[in-house]
PDB file of C-alpha atoms in Angstrom:
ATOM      1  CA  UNK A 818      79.088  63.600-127.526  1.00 87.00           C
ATOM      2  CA  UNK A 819      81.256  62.279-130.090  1.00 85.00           C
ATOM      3  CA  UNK A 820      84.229  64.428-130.452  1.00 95.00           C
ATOM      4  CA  UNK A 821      87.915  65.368-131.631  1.00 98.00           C
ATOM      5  CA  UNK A 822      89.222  67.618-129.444  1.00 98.00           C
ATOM      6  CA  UNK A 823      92.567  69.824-129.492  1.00 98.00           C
ATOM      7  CA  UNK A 824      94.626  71.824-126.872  1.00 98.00           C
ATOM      8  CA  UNK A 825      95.649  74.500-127.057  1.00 98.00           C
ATOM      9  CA  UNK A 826      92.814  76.348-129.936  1.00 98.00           C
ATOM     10  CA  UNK A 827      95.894  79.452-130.119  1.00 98.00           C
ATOM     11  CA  UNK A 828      99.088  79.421-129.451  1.00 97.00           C
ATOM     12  CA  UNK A 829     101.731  82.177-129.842  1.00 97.00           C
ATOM     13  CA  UNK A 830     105.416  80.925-129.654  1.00 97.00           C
ATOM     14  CA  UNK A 831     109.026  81.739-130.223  1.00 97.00           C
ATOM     15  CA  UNK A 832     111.335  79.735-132.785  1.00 97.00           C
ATOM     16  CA  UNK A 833     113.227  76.575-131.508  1.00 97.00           C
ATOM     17  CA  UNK A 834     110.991  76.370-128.067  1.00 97.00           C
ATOM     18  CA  UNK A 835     109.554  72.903-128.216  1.00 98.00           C
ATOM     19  CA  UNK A 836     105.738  72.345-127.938  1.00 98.00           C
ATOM     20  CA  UNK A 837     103.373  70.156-128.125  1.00 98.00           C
ATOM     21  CA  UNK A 838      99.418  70.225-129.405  1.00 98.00           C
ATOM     22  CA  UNK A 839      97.547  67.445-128.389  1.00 98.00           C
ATOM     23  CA  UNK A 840      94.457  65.687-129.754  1.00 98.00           C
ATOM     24  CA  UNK A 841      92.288  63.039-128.759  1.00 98.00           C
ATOM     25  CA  UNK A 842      89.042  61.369-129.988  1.00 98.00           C
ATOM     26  CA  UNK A 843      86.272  59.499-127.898  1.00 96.00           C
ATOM     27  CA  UNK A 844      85.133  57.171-130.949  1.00 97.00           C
ATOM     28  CA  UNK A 845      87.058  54.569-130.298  1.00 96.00           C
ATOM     29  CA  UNK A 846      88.721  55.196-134.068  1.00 97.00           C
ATOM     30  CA  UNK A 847      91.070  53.317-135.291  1.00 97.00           C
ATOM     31  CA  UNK A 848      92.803  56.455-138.167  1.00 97.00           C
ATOM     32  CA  UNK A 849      94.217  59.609-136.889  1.00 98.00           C
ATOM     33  CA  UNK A 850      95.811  62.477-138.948  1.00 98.00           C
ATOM     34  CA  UNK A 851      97.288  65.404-138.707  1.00 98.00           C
ATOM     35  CA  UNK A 852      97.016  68.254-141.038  1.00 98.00           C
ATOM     36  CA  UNK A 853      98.182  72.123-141.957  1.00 98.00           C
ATOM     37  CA  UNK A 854      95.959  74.955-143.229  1.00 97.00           C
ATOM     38  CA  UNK A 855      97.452  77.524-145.233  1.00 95.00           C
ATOM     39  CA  UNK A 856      95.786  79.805-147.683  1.00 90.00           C
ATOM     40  CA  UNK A 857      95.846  79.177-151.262  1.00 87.00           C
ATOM     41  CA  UNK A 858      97.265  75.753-150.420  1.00 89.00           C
ATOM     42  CA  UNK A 859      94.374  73.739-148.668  1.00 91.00           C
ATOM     43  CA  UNK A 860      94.988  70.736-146.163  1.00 96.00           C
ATOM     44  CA  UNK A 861      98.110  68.946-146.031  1.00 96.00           C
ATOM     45  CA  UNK A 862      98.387  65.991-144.343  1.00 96.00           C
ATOM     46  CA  UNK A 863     101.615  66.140-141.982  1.00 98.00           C
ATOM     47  CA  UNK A 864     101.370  62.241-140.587  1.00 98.00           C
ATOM     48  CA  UNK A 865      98.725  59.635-139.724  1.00 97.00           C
ATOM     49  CA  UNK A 866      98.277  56.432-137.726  1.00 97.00           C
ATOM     50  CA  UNK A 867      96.261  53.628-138.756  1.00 96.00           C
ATOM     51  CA  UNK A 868      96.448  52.445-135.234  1.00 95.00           C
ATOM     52  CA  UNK A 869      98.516  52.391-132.103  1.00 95.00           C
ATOM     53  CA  UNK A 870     102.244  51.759-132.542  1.00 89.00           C
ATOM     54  CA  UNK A 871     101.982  52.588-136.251  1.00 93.00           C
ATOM     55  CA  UNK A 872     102.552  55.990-137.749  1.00 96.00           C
ATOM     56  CA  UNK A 873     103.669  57.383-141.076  1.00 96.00           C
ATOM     57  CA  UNK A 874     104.251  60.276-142.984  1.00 96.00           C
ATOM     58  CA  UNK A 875     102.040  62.261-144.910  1.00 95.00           C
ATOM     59  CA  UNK A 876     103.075  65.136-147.324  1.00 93.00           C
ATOM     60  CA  UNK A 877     104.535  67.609-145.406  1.00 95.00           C
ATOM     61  CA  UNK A 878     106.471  65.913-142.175  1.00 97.00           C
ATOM     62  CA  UNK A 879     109.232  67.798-142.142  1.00 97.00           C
ATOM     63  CA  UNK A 880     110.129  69.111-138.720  1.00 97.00           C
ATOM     64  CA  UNK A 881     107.283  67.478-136.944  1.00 98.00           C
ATOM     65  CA  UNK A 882     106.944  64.455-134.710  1.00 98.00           C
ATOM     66  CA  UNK A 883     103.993  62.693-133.601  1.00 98.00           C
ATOM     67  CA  UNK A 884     103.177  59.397-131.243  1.00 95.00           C
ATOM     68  CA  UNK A 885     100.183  56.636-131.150  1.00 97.00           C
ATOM     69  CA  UNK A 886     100.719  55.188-127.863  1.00 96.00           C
ATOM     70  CA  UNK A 887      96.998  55.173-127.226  1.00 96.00           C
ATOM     71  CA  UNK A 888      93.993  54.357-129.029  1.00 97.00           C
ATOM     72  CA  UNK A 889      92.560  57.733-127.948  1.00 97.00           C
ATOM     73  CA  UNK A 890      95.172  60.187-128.282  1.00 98.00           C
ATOM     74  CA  UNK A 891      97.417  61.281-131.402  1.00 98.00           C
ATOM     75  CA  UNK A 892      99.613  64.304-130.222  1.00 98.00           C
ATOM     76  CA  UNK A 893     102.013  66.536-132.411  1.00 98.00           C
ATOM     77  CA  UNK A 894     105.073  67.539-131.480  1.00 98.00           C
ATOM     78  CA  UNK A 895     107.544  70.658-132.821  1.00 98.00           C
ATOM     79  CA  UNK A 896     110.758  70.004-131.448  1.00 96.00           C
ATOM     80  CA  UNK A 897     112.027  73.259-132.791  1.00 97.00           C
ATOM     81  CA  UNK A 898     109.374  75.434-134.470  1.00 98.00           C
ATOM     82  CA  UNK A 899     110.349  77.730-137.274  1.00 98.00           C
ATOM     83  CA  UNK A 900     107.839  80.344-138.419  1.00 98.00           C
ATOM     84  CA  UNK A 901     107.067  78.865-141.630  1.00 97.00           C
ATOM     85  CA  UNK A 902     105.190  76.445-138.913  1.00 98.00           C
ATOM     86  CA  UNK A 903     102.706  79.515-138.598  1.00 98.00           C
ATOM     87  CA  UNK A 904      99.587  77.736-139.596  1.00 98.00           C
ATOM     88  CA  UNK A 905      95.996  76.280-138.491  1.00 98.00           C
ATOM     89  CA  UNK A 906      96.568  72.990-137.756  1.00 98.00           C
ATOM     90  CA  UNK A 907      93.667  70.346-137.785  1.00 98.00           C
ATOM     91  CA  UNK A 908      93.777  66.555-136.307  1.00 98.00           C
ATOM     92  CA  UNK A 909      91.422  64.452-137.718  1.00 98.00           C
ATOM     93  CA  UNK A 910      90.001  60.317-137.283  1.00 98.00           C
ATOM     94  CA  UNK A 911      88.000  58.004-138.613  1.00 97.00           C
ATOM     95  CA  UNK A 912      86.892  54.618-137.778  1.00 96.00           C
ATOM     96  CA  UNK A 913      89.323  52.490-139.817  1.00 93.00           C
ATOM     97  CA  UNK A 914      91.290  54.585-142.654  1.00 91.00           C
ATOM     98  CA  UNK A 915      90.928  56.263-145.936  1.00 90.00           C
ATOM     99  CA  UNK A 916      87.132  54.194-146.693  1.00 94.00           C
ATOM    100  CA  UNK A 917      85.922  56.233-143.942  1.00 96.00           C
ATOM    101  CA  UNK A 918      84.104  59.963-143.202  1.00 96.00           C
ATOM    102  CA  UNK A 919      87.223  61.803-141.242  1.00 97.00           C
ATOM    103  CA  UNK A 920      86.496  63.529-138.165  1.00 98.00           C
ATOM    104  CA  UNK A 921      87.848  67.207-137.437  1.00 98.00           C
ATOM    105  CA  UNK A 922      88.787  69.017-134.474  1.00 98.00           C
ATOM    106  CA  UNK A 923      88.241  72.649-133.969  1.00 98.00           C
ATOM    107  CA  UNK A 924      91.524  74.123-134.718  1.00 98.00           C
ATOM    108  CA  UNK A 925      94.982  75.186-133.578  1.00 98.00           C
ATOM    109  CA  UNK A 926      96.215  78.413-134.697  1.00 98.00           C
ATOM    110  CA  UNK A 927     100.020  78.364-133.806  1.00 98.00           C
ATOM    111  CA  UNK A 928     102.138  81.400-134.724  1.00 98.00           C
ATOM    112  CA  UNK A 929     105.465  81.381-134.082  1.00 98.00           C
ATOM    113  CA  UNK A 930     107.443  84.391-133.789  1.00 97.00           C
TER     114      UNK A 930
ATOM    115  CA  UNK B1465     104.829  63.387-156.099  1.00 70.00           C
ATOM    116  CA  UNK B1466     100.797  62.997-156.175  1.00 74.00           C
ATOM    117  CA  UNK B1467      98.655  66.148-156.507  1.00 89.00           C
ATOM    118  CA  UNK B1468      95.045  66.833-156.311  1.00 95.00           C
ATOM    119  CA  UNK B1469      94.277  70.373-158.044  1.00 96.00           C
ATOM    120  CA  UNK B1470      91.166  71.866-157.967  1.00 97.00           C
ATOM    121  CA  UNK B1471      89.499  74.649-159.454  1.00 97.00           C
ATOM    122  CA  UNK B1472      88.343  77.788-159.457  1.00 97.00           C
ATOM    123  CA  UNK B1473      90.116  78.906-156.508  1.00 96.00           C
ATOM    124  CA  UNK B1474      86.961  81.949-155.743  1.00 97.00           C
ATOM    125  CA  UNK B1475      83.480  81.599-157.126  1.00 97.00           C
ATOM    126  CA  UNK B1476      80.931  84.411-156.722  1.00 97.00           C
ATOM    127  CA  UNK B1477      77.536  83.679-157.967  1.00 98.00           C
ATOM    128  CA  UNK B1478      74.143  85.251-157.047  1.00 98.00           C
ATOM    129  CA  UNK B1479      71.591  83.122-155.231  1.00 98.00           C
ATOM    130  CA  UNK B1480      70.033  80.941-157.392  1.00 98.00           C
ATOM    131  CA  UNK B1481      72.853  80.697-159.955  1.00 98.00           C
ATOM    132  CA  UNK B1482      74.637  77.231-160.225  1.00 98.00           C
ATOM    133  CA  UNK B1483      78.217  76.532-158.942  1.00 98.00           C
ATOM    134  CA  UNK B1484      80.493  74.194-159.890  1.00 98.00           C
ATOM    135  CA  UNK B1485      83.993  72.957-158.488  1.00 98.00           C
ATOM    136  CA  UNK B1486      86.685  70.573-160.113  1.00 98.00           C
ATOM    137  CA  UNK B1487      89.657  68.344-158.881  1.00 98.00           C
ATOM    138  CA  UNK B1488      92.117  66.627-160.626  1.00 98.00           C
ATOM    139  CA  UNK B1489      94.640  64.188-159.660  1.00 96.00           C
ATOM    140  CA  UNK B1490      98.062  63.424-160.868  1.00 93.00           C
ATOM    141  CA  UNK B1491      97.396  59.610-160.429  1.00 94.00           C
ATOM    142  CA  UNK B1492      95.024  57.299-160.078  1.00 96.00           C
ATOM    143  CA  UNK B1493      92.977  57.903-157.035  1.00 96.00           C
ATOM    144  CA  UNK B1494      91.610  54.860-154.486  1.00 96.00           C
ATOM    145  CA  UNK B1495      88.210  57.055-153.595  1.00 97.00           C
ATOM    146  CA  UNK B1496      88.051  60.504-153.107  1.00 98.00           C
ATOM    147  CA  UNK B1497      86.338  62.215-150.568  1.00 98.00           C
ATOM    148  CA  UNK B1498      84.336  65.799-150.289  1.00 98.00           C
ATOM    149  CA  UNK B1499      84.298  68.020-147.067  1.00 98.00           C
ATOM    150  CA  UNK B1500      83.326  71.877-146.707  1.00 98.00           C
ATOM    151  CA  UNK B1501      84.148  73.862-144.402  1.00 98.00           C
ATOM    152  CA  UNK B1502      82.173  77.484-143.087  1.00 97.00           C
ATOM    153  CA  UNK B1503      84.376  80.330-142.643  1.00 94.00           C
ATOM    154  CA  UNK B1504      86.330  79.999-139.352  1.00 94.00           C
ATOM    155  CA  UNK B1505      85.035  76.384-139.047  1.00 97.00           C
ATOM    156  CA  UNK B1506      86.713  72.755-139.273  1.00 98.00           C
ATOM    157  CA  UNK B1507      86.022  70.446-142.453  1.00 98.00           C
ATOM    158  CA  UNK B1508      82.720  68.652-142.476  1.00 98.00           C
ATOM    159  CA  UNK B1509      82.688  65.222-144.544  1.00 98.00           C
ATOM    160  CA  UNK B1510      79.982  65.692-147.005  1.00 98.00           C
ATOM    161  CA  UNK B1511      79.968  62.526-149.132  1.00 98.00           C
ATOM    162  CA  UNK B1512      82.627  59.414-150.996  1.00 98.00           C
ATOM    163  CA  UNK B1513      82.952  58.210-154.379  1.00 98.00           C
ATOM    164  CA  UNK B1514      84.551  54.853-154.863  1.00 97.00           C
ATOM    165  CA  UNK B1515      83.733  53.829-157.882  1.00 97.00           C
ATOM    166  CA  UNK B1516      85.250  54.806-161.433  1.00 97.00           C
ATOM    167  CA  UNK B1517      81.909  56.885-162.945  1.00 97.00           C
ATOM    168  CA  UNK B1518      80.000  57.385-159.977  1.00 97.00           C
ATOM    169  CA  UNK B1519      77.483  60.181-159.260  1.00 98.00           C
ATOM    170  CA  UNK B1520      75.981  60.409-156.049  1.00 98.00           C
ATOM    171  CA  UNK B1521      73.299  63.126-155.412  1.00 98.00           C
ATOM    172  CA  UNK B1522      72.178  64.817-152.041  1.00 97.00           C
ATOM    173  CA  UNK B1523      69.232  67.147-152.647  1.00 97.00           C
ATOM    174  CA  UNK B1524      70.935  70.078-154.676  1.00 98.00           C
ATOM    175  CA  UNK B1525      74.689  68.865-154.665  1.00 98.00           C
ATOM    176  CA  UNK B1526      75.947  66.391-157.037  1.00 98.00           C
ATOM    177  CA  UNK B1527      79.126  64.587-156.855  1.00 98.00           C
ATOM    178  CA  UNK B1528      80.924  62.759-159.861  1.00 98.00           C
ATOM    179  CA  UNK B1529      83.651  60.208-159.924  1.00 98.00           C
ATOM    180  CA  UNK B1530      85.357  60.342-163.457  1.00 97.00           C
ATOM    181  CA  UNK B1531      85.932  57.105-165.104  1.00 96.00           C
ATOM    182  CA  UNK B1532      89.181  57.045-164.822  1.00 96.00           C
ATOM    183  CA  UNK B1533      89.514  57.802-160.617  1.00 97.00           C
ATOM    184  CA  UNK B1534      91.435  61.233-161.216  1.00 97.00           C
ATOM    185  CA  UNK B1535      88.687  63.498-161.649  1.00 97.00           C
ATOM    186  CA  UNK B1536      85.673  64.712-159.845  1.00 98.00           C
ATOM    187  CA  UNK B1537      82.804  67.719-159.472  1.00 98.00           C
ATOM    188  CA  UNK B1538      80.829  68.768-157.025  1.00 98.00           C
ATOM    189  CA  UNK B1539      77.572  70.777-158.715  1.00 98.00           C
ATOM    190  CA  UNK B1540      75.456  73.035-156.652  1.00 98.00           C
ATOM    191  CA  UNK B1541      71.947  73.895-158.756  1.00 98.00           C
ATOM    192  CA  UNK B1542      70.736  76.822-157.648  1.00 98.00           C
ATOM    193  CA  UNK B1543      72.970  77.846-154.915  1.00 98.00           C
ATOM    194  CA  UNK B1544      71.340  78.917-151.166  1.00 98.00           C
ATOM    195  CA  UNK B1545      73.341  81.756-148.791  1.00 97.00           C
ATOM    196  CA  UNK B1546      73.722  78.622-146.230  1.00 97.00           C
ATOM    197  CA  UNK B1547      75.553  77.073-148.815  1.00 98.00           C
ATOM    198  CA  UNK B1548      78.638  79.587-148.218  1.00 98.00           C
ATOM    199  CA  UNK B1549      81.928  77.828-147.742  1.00 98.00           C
ATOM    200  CA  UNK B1550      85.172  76.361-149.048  1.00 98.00           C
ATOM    201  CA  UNK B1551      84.607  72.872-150.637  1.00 98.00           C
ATOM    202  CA  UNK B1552      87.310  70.514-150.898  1.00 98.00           C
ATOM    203  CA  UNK B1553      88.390  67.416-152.198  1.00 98.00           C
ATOM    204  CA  UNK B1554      90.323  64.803-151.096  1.00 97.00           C
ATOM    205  CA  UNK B1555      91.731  62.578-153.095  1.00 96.00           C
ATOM    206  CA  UNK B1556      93.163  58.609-150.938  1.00 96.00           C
ATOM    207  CA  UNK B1557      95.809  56.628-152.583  1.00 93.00           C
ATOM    208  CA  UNK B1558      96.154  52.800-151.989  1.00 92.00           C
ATOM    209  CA  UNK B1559      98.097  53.519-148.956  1.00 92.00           C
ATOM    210  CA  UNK B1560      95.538  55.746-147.123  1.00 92.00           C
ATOM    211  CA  UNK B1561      97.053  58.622-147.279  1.00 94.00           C
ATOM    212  CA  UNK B1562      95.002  62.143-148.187  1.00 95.00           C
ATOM    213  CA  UNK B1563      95.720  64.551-150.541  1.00 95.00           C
ATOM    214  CA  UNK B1564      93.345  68.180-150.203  1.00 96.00           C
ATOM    215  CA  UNK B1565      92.615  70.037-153.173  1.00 96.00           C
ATOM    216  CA  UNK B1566      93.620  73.765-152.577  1.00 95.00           C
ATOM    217  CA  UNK B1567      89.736  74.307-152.344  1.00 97.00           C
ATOM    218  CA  UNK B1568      87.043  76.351-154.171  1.00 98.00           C
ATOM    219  CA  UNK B1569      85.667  79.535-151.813  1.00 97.00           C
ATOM    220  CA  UNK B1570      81.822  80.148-152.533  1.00 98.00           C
ATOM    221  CA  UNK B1571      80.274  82.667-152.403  1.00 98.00           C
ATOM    222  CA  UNK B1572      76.676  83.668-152.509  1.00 98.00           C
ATOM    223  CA  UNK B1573      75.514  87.086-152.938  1.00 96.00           C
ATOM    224  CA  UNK B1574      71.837  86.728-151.697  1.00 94.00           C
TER     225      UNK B1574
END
């Protein structure tokens, strides 16, 4: 079944402990996104890669990282969470950029305490 | 730096009734792009609009492109319960980035 798929779906945390969600898609897509739910203020795109070894930042990047090292996998990474990171936290792909239907995974709710 | 605004934040309408939703960018858009999402759900793609005065149609929903790529709608006629959700849009620049409305909540009281 063709899929975007995130670990962990919840996660509770405590500021500054680093962590990492991961996400990975079996389309063979070439896009890959991240993005932050928060009410009253929709998606936000945090980075995306058009493909492997390239990555850039979206509208809210501050105090994330993320890494393309594989076609398949696109994970994020809080090197020191705050909790205005509290949020729902999608990944996203699509076959080749922003001409194409984007992909969603289920969902990470991360609250950070 | 670029914004996509959309409006009305909640609509409530009784089944049958028509619902409308509205984005508007700061800048000129590349395409733009509508998903909706079920409560507790991720966003589904629904449909794209590339070019300047488009209107696509998909049984009761109908999407328009405004002429000068930094507006769009999304019309429901005569809305079913199945059609609760948040609708969004989502405006692409020339560099592929995306840029989510805040969303429009429906609601349909059946």
């Amino acid at each position: 079944e063709a899929q975007v798929t995130q670990n962990p779906r919840y996660l509770i945390t405590v500021t500054g402990k680093k962590l990492t969600v991961t996400c990975s898609q079996n389309m063979n897509h070439e896009y890959m996104s991240w993005y932050r739910q928060d009410p009253g203020l929709g998606l936000r795109q945090i980075y995306y890669s058009m493909n492997v070894e390239v990555t850039d930042k979206g509208d809210v990047p501050e105090g994330y990282k993320v890494s393309r090292k594989e076609k398949r996998n696109f994970p994020l990474i809080l090197e020191s969470p705050s909790p205005n990171q509290t949020s729902l936290y999608f990944c996203a792909s699509s076959l080749r950029g922003g001409f194409y239907e984007q992909y969603f995974g289920p969902g990470t709710r991360l609250t950070v305490t | 730096g670029q914004q996509v605004m959309q409006i009305p934040q909640y609509q409530h309408v009784q089944e049958g009734e028509d619902f409308t939703t509205y984005c508007n960018s700061s800048t000129t858009l590349s395409n733009i792009q509508w998903y909706k999402q079920r409560p507790g759900g991720h966003p589904v793609f629904l449909i794209q609009l590339v070019k300047s005065g488009e209107v696509k149609k998909q049984k009761r929903l109908t999407f328009q492109f405004g002429e000068a790529k930094k507006n769009s709608s999304l019309h429901i006629t005569a809305t079913q319960t199945t059609d609760v959700g948040t609708y969004f849009c989502a405006g692409i620049d020339n560099f592929n980035k995306f840029y989510f409305g805040s969303g429009t909540k429906l609601n349909v009281k059946p």
